[in-house]
Coordinates of N, CA and C and ligand atoms in Angstrom, one line a residue:
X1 N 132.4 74.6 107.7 CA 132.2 74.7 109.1 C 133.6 74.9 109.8
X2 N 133.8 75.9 110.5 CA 135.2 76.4 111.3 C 135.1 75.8 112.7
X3 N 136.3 75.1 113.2 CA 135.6 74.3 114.4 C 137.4 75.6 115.3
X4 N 136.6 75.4 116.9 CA 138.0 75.7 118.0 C 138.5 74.4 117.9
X5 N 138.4 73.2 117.8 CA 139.1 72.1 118.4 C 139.1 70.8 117.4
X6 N 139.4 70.7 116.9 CA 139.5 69.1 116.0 C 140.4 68.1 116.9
X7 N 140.1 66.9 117.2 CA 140.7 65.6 117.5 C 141.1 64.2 116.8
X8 N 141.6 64.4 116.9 CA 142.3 63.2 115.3 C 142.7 62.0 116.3
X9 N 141.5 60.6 115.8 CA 142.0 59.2 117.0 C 142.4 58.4 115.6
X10 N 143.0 57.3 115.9 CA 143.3 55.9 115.1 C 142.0 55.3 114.5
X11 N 141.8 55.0 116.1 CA 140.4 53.9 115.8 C 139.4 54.6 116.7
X12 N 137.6 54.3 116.6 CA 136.8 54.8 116.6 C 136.2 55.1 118.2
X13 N 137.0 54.7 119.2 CA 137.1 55.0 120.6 C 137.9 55.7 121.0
X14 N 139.1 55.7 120.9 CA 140.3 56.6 121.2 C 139.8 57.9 121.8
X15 N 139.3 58.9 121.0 CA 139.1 59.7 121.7 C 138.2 60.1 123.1
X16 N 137.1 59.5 122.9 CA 136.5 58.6 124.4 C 137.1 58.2 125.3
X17 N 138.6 57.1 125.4 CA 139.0 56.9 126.4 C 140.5 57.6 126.9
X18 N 140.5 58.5 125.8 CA 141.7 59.7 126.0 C 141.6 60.8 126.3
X19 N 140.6 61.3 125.8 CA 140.2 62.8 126.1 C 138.9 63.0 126.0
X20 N 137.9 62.1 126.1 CA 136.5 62.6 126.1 C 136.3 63.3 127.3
X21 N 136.6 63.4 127.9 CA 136.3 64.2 129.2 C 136.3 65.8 129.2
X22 N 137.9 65.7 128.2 CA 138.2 67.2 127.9 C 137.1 67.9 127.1
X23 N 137.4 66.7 125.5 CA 136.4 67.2 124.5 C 134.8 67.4 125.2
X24 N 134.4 67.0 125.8 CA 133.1 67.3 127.2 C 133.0 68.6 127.6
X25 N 134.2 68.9 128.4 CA 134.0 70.1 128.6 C 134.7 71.3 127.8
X26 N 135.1 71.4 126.8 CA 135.2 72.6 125.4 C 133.9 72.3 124.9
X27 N 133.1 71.7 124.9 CA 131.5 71.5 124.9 C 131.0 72.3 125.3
X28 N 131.2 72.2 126.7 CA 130.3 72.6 127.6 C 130.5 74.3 127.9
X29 N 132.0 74.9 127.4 CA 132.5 76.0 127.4 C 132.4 76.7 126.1
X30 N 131.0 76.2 125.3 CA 130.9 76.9 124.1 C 131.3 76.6 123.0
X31 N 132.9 75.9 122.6 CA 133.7 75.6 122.1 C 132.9 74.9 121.1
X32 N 133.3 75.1 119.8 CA 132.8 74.0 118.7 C 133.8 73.1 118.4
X33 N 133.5 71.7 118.9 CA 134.6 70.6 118.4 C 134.5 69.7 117.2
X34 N 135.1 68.7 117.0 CA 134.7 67.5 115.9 C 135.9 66.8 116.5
X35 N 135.8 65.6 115.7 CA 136.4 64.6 115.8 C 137.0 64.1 114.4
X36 N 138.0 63.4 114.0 CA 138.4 62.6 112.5 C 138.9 61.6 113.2
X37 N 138.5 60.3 112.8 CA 138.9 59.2 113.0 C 139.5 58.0 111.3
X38 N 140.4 58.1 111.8 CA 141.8 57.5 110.8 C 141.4 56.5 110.2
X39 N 140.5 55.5 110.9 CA 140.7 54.1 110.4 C 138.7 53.6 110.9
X40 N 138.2 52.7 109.9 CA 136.7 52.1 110.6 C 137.1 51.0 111.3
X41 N 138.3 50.7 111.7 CA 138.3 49.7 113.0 C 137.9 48.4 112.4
X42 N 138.0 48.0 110.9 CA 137.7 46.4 110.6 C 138.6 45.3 110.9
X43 N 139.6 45.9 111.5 CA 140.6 44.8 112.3 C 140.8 44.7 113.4
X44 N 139.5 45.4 113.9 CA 139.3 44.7 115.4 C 138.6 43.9 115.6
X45 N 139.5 42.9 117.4 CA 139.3 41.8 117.3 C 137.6 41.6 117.7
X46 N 136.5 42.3 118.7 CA 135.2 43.1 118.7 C 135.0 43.6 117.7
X47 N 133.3 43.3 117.2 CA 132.1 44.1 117.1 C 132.8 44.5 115.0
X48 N 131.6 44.7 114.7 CA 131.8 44.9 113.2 C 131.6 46.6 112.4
X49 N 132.4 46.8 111.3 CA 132.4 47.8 111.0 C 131.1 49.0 111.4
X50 N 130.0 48.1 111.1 CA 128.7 48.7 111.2 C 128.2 48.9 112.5
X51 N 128.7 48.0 113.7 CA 128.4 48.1 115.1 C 129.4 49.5 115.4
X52 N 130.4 49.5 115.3 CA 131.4 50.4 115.5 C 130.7 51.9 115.0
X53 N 130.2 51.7 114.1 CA 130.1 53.0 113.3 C 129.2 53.5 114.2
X54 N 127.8 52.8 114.0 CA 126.8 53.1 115.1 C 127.1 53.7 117.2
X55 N 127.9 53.1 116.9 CA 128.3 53.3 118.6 C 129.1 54.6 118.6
X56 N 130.3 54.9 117.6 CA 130.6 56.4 117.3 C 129.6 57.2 117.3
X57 N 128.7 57.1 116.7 CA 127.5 58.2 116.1 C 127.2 58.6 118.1
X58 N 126.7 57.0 118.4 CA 125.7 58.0 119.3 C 127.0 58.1 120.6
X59 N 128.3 57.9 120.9 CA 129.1 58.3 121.6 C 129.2 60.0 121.4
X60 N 129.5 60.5 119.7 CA 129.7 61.5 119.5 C 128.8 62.7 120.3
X61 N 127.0 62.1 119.9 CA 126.4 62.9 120.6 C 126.6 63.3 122.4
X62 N 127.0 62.1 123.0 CA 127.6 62.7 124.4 C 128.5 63.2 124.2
X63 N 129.5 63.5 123.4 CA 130.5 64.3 123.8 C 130.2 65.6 123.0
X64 N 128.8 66.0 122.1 CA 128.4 67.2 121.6 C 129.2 67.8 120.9
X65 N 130.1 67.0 120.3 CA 130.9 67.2 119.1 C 130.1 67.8 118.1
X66 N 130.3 69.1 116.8 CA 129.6 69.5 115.9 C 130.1 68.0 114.4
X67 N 130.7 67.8 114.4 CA 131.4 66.6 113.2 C 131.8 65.5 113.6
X68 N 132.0 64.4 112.9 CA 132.6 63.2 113.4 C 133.1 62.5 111.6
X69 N 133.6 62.4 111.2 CA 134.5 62.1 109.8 C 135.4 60.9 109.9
X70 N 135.2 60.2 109.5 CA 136.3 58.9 108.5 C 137.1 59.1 107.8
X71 N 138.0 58.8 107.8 CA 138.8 58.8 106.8 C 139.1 57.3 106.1
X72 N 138.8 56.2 106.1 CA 139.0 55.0 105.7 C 140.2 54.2 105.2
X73 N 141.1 55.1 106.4 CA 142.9 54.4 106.5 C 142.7 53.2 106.6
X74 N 143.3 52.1 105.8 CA 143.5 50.7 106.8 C 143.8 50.5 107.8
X75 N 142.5 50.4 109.0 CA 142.7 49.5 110.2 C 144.2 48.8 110.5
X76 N 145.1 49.1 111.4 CA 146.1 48.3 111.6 C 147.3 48.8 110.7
X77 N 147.1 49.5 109.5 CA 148.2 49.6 108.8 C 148.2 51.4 108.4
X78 N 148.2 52.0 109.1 CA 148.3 53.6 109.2 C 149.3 54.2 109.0
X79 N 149.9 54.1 107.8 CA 151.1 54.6 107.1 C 151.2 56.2 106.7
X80 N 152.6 56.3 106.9 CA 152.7 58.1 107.0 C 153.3 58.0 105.2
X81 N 152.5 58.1 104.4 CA 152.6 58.6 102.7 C 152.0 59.6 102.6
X82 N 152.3 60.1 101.4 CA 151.7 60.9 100.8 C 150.4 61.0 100.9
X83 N 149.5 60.1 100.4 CA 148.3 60.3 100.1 C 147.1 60.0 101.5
X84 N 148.1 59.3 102.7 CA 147.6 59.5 104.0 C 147.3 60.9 104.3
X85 N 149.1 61.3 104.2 CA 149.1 62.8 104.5 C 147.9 63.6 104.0
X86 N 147.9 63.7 102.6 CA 146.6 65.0 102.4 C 145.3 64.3 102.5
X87 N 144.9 63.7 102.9 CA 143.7 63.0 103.8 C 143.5 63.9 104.7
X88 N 144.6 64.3 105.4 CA 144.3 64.3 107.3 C 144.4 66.4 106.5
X89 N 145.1 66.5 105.7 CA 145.6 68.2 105.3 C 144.4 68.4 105.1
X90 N 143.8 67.6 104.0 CA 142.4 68.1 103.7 C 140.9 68.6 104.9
X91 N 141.5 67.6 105.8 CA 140.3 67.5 106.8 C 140.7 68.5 108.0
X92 N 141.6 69.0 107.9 CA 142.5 70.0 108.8 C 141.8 71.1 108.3
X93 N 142.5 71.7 106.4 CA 141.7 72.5 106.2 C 139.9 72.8 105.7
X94 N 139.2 71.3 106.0 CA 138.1 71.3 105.8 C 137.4 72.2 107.0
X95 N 137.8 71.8 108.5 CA 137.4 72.3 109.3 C 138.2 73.8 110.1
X96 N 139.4 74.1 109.9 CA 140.0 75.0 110.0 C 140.1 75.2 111.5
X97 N 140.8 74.2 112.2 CA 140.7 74.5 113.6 C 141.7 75.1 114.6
X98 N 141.5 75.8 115.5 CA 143.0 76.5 115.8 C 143.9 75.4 116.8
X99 N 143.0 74.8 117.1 CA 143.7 73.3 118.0 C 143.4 72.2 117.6
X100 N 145.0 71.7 117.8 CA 144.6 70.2 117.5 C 144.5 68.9 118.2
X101 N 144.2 67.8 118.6 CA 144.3 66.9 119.7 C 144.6 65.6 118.8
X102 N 145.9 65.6 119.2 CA 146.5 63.7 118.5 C 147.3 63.1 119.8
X103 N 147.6 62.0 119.2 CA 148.0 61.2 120.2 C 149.4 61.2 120.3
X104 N 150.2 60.7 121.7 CA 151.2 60.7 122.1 C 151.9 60.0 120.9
X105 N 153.3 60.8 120.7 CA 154.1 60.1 119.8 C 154.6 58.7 119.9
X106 N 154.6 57.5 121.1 CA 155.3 56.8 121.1 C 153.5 55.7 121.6
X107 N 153.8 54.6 121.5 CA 152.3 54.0 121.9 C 152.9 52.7 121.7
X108 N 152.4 51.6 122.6 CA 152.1 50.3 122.7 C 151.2 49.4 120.7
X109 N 150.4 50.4 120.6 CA 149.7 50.2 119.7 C 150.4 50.7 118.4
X110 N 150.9 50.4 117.4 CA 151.8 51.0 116.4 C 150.9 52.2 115.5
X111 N 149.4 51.8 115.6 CA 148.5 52.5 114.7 C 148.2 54.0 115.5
X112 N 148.5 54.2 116.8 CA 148.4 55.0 117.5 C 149.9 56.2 117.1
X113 N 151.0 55.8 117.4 CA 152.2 56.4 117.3 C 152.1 57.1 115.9
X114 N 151.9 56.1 114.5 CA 151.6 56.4 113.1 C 150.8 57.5 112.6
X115 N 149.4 57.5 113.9 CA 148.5 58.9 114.0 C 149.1 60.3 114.1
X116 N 149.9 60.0 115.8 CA 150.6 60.7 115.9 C 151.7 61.9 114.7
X117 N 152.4 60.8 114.3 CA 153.0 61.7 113.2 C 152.3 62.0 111.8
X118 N 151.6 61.1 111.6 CA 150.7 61.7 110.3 C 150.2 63.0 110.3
X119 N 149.4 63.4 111.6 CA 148.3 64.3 111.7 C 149.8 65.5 112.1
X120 N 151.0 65.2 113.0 CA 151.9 66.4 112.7 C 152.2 66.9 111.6
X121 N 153.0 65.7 110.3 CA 153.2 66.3 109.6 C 152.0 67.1 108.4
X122 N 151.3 66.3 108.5 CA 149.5 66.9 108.1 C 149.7 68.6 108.4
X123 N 149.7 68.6 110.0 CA 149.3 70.0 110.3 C 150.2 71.0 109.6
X124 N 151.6 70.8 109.6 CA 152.6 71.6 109.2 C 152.0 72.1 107.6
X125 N 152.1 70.8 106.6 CA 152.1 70.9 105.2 C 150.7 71.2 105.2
X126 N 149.8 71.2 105.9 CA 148.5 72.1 105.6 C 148.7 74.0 105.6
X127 N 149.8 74.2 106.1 CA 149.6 75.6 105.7 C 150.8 76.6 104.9
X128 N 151.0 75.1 103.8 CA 151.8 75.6 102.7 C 150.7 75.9 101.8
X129 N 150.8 77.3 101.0 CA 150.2 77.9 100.2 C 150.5 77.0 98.7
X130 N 151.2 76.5 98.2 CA 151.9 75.7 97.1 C 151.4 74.4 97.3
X131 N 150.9 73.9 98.4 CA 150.6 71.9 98.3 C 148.8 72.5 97.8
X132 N 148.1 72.5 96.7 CA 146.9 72.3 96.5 C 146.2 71.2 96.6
X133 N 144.8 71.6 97.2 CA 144.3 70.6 97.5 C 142.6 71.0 96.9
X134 N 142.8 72.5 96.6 CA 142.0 72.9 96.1 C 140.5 73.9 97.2
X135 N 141.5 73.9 98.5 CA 141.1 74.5 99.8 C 142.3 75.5 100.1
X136 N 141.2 76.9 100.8 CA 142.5 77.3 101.3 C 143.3 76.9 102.6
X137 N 144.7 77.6 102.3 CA 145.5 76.8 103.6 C 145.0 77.3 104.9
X138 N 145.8 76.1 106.0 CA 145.2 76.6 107.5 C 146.4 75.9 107.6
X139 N 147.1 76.6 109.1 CA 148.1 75.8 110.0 C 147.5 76.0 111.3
X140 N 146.6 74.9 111.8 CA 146.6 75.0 113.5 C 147.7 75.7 113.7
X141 N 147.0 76.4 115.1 CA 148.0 77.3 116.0 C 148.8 76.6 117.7
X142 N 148.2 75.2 117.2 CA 148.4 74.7 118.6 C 148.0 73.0 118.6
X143 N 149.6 72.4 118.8 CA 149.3 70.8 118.8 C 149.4 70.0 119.9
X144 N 148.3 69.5 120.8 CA 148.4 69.3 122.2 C 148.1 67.7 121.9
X145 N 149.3 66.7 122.7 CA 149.0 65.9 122.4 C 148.2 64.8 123.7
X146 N 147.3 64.2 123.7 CA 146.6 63.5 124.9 C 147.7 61.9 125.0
X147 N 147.4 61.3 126.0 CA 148.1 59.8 126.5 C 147.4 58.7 125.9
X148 N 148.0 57.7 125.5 CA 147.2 56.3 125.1 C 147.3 55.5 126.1
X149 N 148.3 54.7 125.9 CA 149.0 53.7 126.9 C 150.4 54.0 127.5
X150 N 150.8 54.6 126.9 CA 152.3 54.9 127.6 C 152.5 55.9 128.2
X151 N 153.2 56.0 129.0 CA 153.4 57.9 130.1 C 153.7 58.3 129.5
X152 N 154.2 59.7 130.0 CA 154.4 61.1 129.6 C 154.2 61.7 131.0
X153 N 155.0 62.8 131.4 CA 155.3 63.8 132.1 C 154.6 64.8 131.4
X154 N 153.2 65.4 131.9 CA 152.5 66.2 131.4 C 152.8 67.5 131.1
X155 N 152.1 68.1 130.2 CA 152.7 69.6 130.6 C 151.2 70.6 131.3
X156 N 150.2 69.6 130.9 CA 149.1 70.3 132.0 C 148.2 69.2 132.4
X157 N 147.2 69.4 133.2 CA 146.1 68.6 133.4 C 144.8 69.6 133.5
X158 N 143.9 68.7 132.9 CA 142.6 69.3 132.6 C 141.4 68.6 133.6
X159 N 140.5 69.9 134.5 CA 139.9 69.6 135.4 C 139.1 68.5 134.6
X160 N 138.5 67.7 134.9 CA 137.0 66.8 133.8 C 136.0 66.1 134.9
X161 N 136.1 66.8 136.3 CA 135.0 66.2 137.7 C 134.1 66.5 137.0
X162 N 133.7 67.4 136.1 CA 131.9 67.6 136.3 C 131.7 66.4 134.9
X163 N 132.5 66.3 134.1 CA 132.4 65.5 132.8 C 132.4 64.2 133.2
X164 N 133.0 63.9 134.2 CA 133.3 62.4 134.4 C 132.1 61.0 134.0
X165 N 131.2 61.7 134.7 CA 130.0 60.6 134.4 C 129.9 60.5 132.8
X166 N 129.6 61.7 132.2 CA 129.0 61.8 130.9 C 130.6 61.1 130.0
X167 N 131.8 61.0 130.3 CA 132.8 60.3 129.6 C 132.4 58.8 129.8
X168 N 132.4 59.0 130.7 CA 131.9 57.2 131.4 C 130.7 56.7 130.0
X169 N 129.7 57.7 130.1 CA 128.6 57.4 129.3 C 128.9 56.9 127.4
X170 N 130.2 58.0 127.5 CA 130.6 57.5 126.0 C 131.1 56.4 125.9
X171 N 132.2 56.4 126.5 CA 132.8 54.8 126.7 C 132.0 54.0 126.6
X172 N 131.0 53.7 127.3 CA 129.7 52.5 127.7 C 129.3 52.1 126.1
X173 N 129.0 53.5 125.6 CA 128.4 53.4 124.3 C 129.4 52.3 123.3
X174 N 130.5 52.0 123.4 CA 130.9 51.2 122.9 C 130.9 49.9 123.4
X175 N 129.9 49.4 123.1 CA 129.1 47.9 123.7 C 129.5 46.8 123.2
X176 N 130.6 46.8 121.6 CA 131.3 45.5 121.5 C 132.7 45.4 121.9
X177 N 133.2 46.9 122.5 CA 134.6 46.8 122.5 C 135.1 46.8 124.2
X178 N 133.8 47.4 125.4 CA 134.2 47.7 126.4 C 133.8 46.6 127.1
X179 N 134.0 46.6 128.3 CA 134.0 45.2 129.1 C 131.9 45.1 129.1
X180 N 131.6 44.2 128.7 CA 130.5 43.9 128.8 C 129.9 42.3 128.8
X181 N 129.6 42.0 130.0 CA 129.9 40.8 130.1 C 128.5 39.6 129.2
X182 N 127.7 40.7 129.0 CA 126.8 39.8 127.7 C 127.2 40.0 125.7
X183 N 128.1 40.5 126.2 CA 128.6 40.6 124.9 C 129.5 39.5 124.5
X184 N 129.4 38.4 123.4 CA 129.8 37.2 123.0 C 131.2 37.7 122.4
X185 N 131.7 36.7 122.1 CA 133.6 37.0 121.6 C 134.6 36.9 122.4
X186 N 136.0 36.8 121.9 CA 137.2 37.1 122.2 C 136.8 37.9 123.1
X187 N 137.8 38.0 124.1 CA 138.2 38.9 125.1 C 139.4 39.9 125.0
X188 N 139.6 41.1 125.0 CA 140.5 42.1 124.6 C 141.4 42.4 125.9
X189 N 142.2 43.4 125.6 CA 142.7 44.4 127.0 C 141.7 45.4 127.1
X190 N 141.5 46.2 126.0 CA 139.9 47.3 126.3 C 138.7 46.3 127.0
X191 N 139.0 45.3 127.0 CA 137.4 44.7 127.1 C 137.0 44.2 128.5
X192 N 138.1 44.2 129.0 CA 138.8 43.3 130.3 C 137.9 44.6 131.5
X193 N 137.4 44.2 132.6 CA 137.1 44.5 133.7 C 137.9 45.6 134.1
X194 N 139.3 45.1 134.3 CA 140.3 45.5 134.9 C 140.7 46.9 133.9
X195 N 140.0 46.5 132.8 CA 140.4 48.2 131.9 C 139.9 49.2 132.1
X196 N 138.3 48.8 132.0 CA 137.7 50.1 132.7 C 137.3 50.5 133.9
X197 N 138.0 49.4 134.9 CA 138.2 49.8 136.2 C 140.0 51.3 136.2
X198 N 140.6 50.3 135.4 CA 141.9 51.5 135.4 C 141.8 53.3 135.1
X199 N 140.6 52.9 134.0 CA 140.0 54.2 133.6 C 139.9 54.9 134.7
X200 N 139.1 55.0 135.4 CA 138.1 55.1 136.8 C 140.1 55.4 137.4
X201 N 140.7 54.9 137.6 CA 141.9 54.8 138.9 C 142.7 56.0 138.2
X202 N 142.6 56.0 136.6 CA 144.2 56.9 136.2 C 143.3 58.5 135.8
X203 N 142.0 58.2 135.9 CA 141.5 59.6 136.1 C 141.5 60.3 137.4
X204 N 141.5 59.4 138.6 CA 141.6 59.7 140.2 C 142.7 60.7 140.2
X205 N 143.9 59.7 139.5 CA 145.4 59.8 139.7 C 145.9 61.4 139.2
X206 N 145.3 61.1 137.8 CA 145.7 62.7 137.0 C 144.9 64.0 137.6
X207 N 143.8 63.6 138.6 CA 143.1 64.6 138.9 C 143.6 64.9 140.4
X208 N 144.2 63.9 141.2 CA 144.8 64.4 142.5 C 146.3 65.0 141.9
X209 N 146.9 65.1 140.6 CA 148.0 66.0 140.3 C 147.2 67.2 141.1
X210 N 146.3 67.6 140.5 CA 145.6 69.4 140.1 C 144.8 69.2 141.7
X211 N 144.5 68.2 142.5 CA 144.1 68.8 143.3 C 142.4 68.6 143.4
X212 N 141.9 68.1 142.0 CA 140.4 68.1 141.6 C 140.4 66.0 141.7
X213 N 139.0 65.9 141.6 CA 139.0 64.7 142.0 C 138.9 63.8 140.3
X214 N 138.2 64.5 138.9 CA 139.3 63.5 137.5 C 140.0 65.1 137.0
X215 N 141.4 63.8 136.4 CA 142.0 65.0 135.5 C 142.2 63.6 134.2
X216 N 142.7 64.9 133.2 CA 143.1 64.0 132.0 C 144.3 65.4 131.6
X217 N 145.5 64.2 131.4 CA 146.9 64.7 131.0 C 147.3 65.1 129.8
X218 N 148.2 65.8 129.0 CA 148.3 66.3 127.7 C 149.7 66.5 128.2
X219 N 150.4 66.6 127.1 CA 151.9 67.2 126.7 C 151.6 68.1 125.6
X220 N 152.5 69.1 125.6 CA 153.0 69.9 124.6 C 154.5 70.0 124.0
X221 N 154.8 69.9 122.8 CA 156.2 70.0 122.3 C 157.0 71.0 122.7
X222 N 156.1 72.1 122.7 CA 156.3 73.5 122.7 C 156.3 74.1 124.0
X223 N 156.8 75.3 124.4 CA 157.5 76.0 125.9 C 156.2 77.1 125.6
X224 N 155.2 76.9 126.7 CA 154.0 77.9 126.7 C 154.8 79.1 127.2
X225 N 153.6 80.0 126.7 CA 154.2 81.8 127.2 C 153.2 81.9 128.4
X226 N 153.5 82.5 129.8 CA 152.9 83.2 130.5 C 152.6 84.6 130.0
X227 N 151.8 84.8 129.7 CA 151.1 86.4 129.8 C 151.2 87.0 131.1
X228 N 150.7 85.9 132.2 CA 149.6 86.8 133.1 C 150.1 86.0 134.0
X229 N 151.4 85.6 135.1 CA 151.1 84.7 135.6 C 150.0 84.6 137.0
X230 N 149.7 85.4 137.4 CA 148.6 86.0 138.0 C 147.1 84.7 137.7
X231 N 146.9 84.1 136.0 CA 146.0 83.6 135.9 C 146.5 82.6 137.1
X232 N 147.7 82.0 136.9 CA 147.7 80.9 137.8 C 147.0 80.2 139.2
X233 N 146.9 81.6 139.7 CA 146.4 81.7 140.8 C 144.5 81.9 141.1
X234 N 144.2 82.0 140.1 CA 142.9 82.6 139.6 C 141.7 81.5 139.9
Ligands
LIG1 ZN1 143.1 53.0 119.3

C-alpha cells in the first residue's frame, strides 16, 4: 500500500493532539494517510496496553487514516540504534510515502525528541540502495515536522476550522488518558482540565496567525521554493 502522508508519533495519542486536525483534512482532500506509532504506551501513568490499543483503533477511524502500525519500541526508552532505525526504514519503505510528519526535534518529553531523530535518520538511510531490508528503497521527499510541547517559529500554518470538531472527537476517544472525570487513577498533565482546555486556546492562537479561526503549526528544516508566488494570494 503507497500512502501521500505517513505520521510517525512516540506514543499512541500524539498524533491526535498534534496534528490530527491536519491528518483530517489530507483525508478529507483525498490524500491516503497512515500513522506508525513507536511505542504501545505500557509506561503510561493511564489506562492499559489493551485500553490504549482500542482507543487508537477507533481514534484512527476519525481521522480516516488507511493504516495504523506499531512498532513495539520500549515505552519511555526510544533509543536511536540500529535496529530501532530499520524498524522505522522498514515501515517507511513499507508504505512508501512522499511526506513525512515527526515531531519537533527538542521536547519536554525525552521519548518525543528520540522520535524525532530516529524517524530522520530512518528517512535518510531508507533510500540507500546498499542498507537491505529486503524492500525496495524510498526516500520521502519531504520532512515536516508538527509541535509537542515546546515552540517553534513556524514555517506554515494549516487551516483545520472545518476539522476541529472531528480532532476534538479523536482526542475524546482517548478515555483513559484525557481529562475525564469518571475515569479512576492518577492524574496526568494530558489529563488535567486545563490541558484540553489549552488545546481548544493554542488552536485559536495558531489559527488567528493565518487569519482562520484553528490552525495547527509545522516547521520545516528546509528553504521552500516559490513556483508561483501568485498561489499566495489565491
Ligand atoms: Zn507522546
Amino acid at each position: 500500500m503507497e500512502l501521500d502522508v505517513l505520521a510517525f508519533g512516540a506514543h499512541r495519542d500524539d498524533i491526535e493532539l498534534t496534528c490530527g486536525g491536519t491528518m483530517i483534512k489530507l483525508a478529507d482532500q483525498g490524500y491516503r494517510t497512515g500513522i506508525v506509532d513507536l511505542t504501545a504506551g505500557e509506561m503510561g501513568t493511564r489506562g492499559s496496553v489493551e485500553e490504549r490499543a482500542k482507543e487508537a483503533e477507533q481514534a484512527a477511524k476519525i481521522l480516516r487514516v488507511q493504516c495504523r502500525d506499531n512498532l513495539s519500541i520500549p515505552d519511555s526508552n526510544i533509543e536511536i540504534n540500529r535496529e530501532n532505525k530499520l524498524k522505522v526504514v522498514e515501515a517507511i519503505r513499507r508504505y512508501r510515502p512522499k511526506l513525512v510528519l515527526l515531531p519537533y526535534w527538542e521536547d519536554r518529553q525525552p521519548d518525543h525528541a528520540h522520535t524525532s531523530q530516529l524517524v530522520f535518520e530512518a528517512a535518510f538511510l531508507a533510500g540507500l540502495s546498499k542498507l537491505d531490508t529486503g524492500q525496495p528503497k524510498h526516500r520521502p521527499q519531504r520532512l515536516v515536522y508538527y509541535k509537542c510541547h515546546y515552540e517553534f517559529e513556524p514555517s506554515f500554518v494549516v487551516d483545520v476550522t472545518e476539522q476541529h470538531e472531528r480532532k476534538m472527537e479523536a482526542i475524546r476517544a482517548y478515555r483513559s488518558q484525557i481529562y475525564n472525570p469518571n475515569y479512576p487513577g492518577e492524574q496526568t498533565l494530558i489529563s488535567s482540565l486545563e490541558y484540553i482546555e489549552s488545546i481548544e486556546v493554542k488552536s485559536r492562537y495558531y489559527g488567528g496567525l493565518i487569519g482562520k479561526k484553528h490552525g495547527e503549526p509545522f516547521l520545516l528544516r528546509e528553504m521552500l521554493e516559490a513556483q508561483d508566488i501568485m498561489s499566495f494570494v489565491v
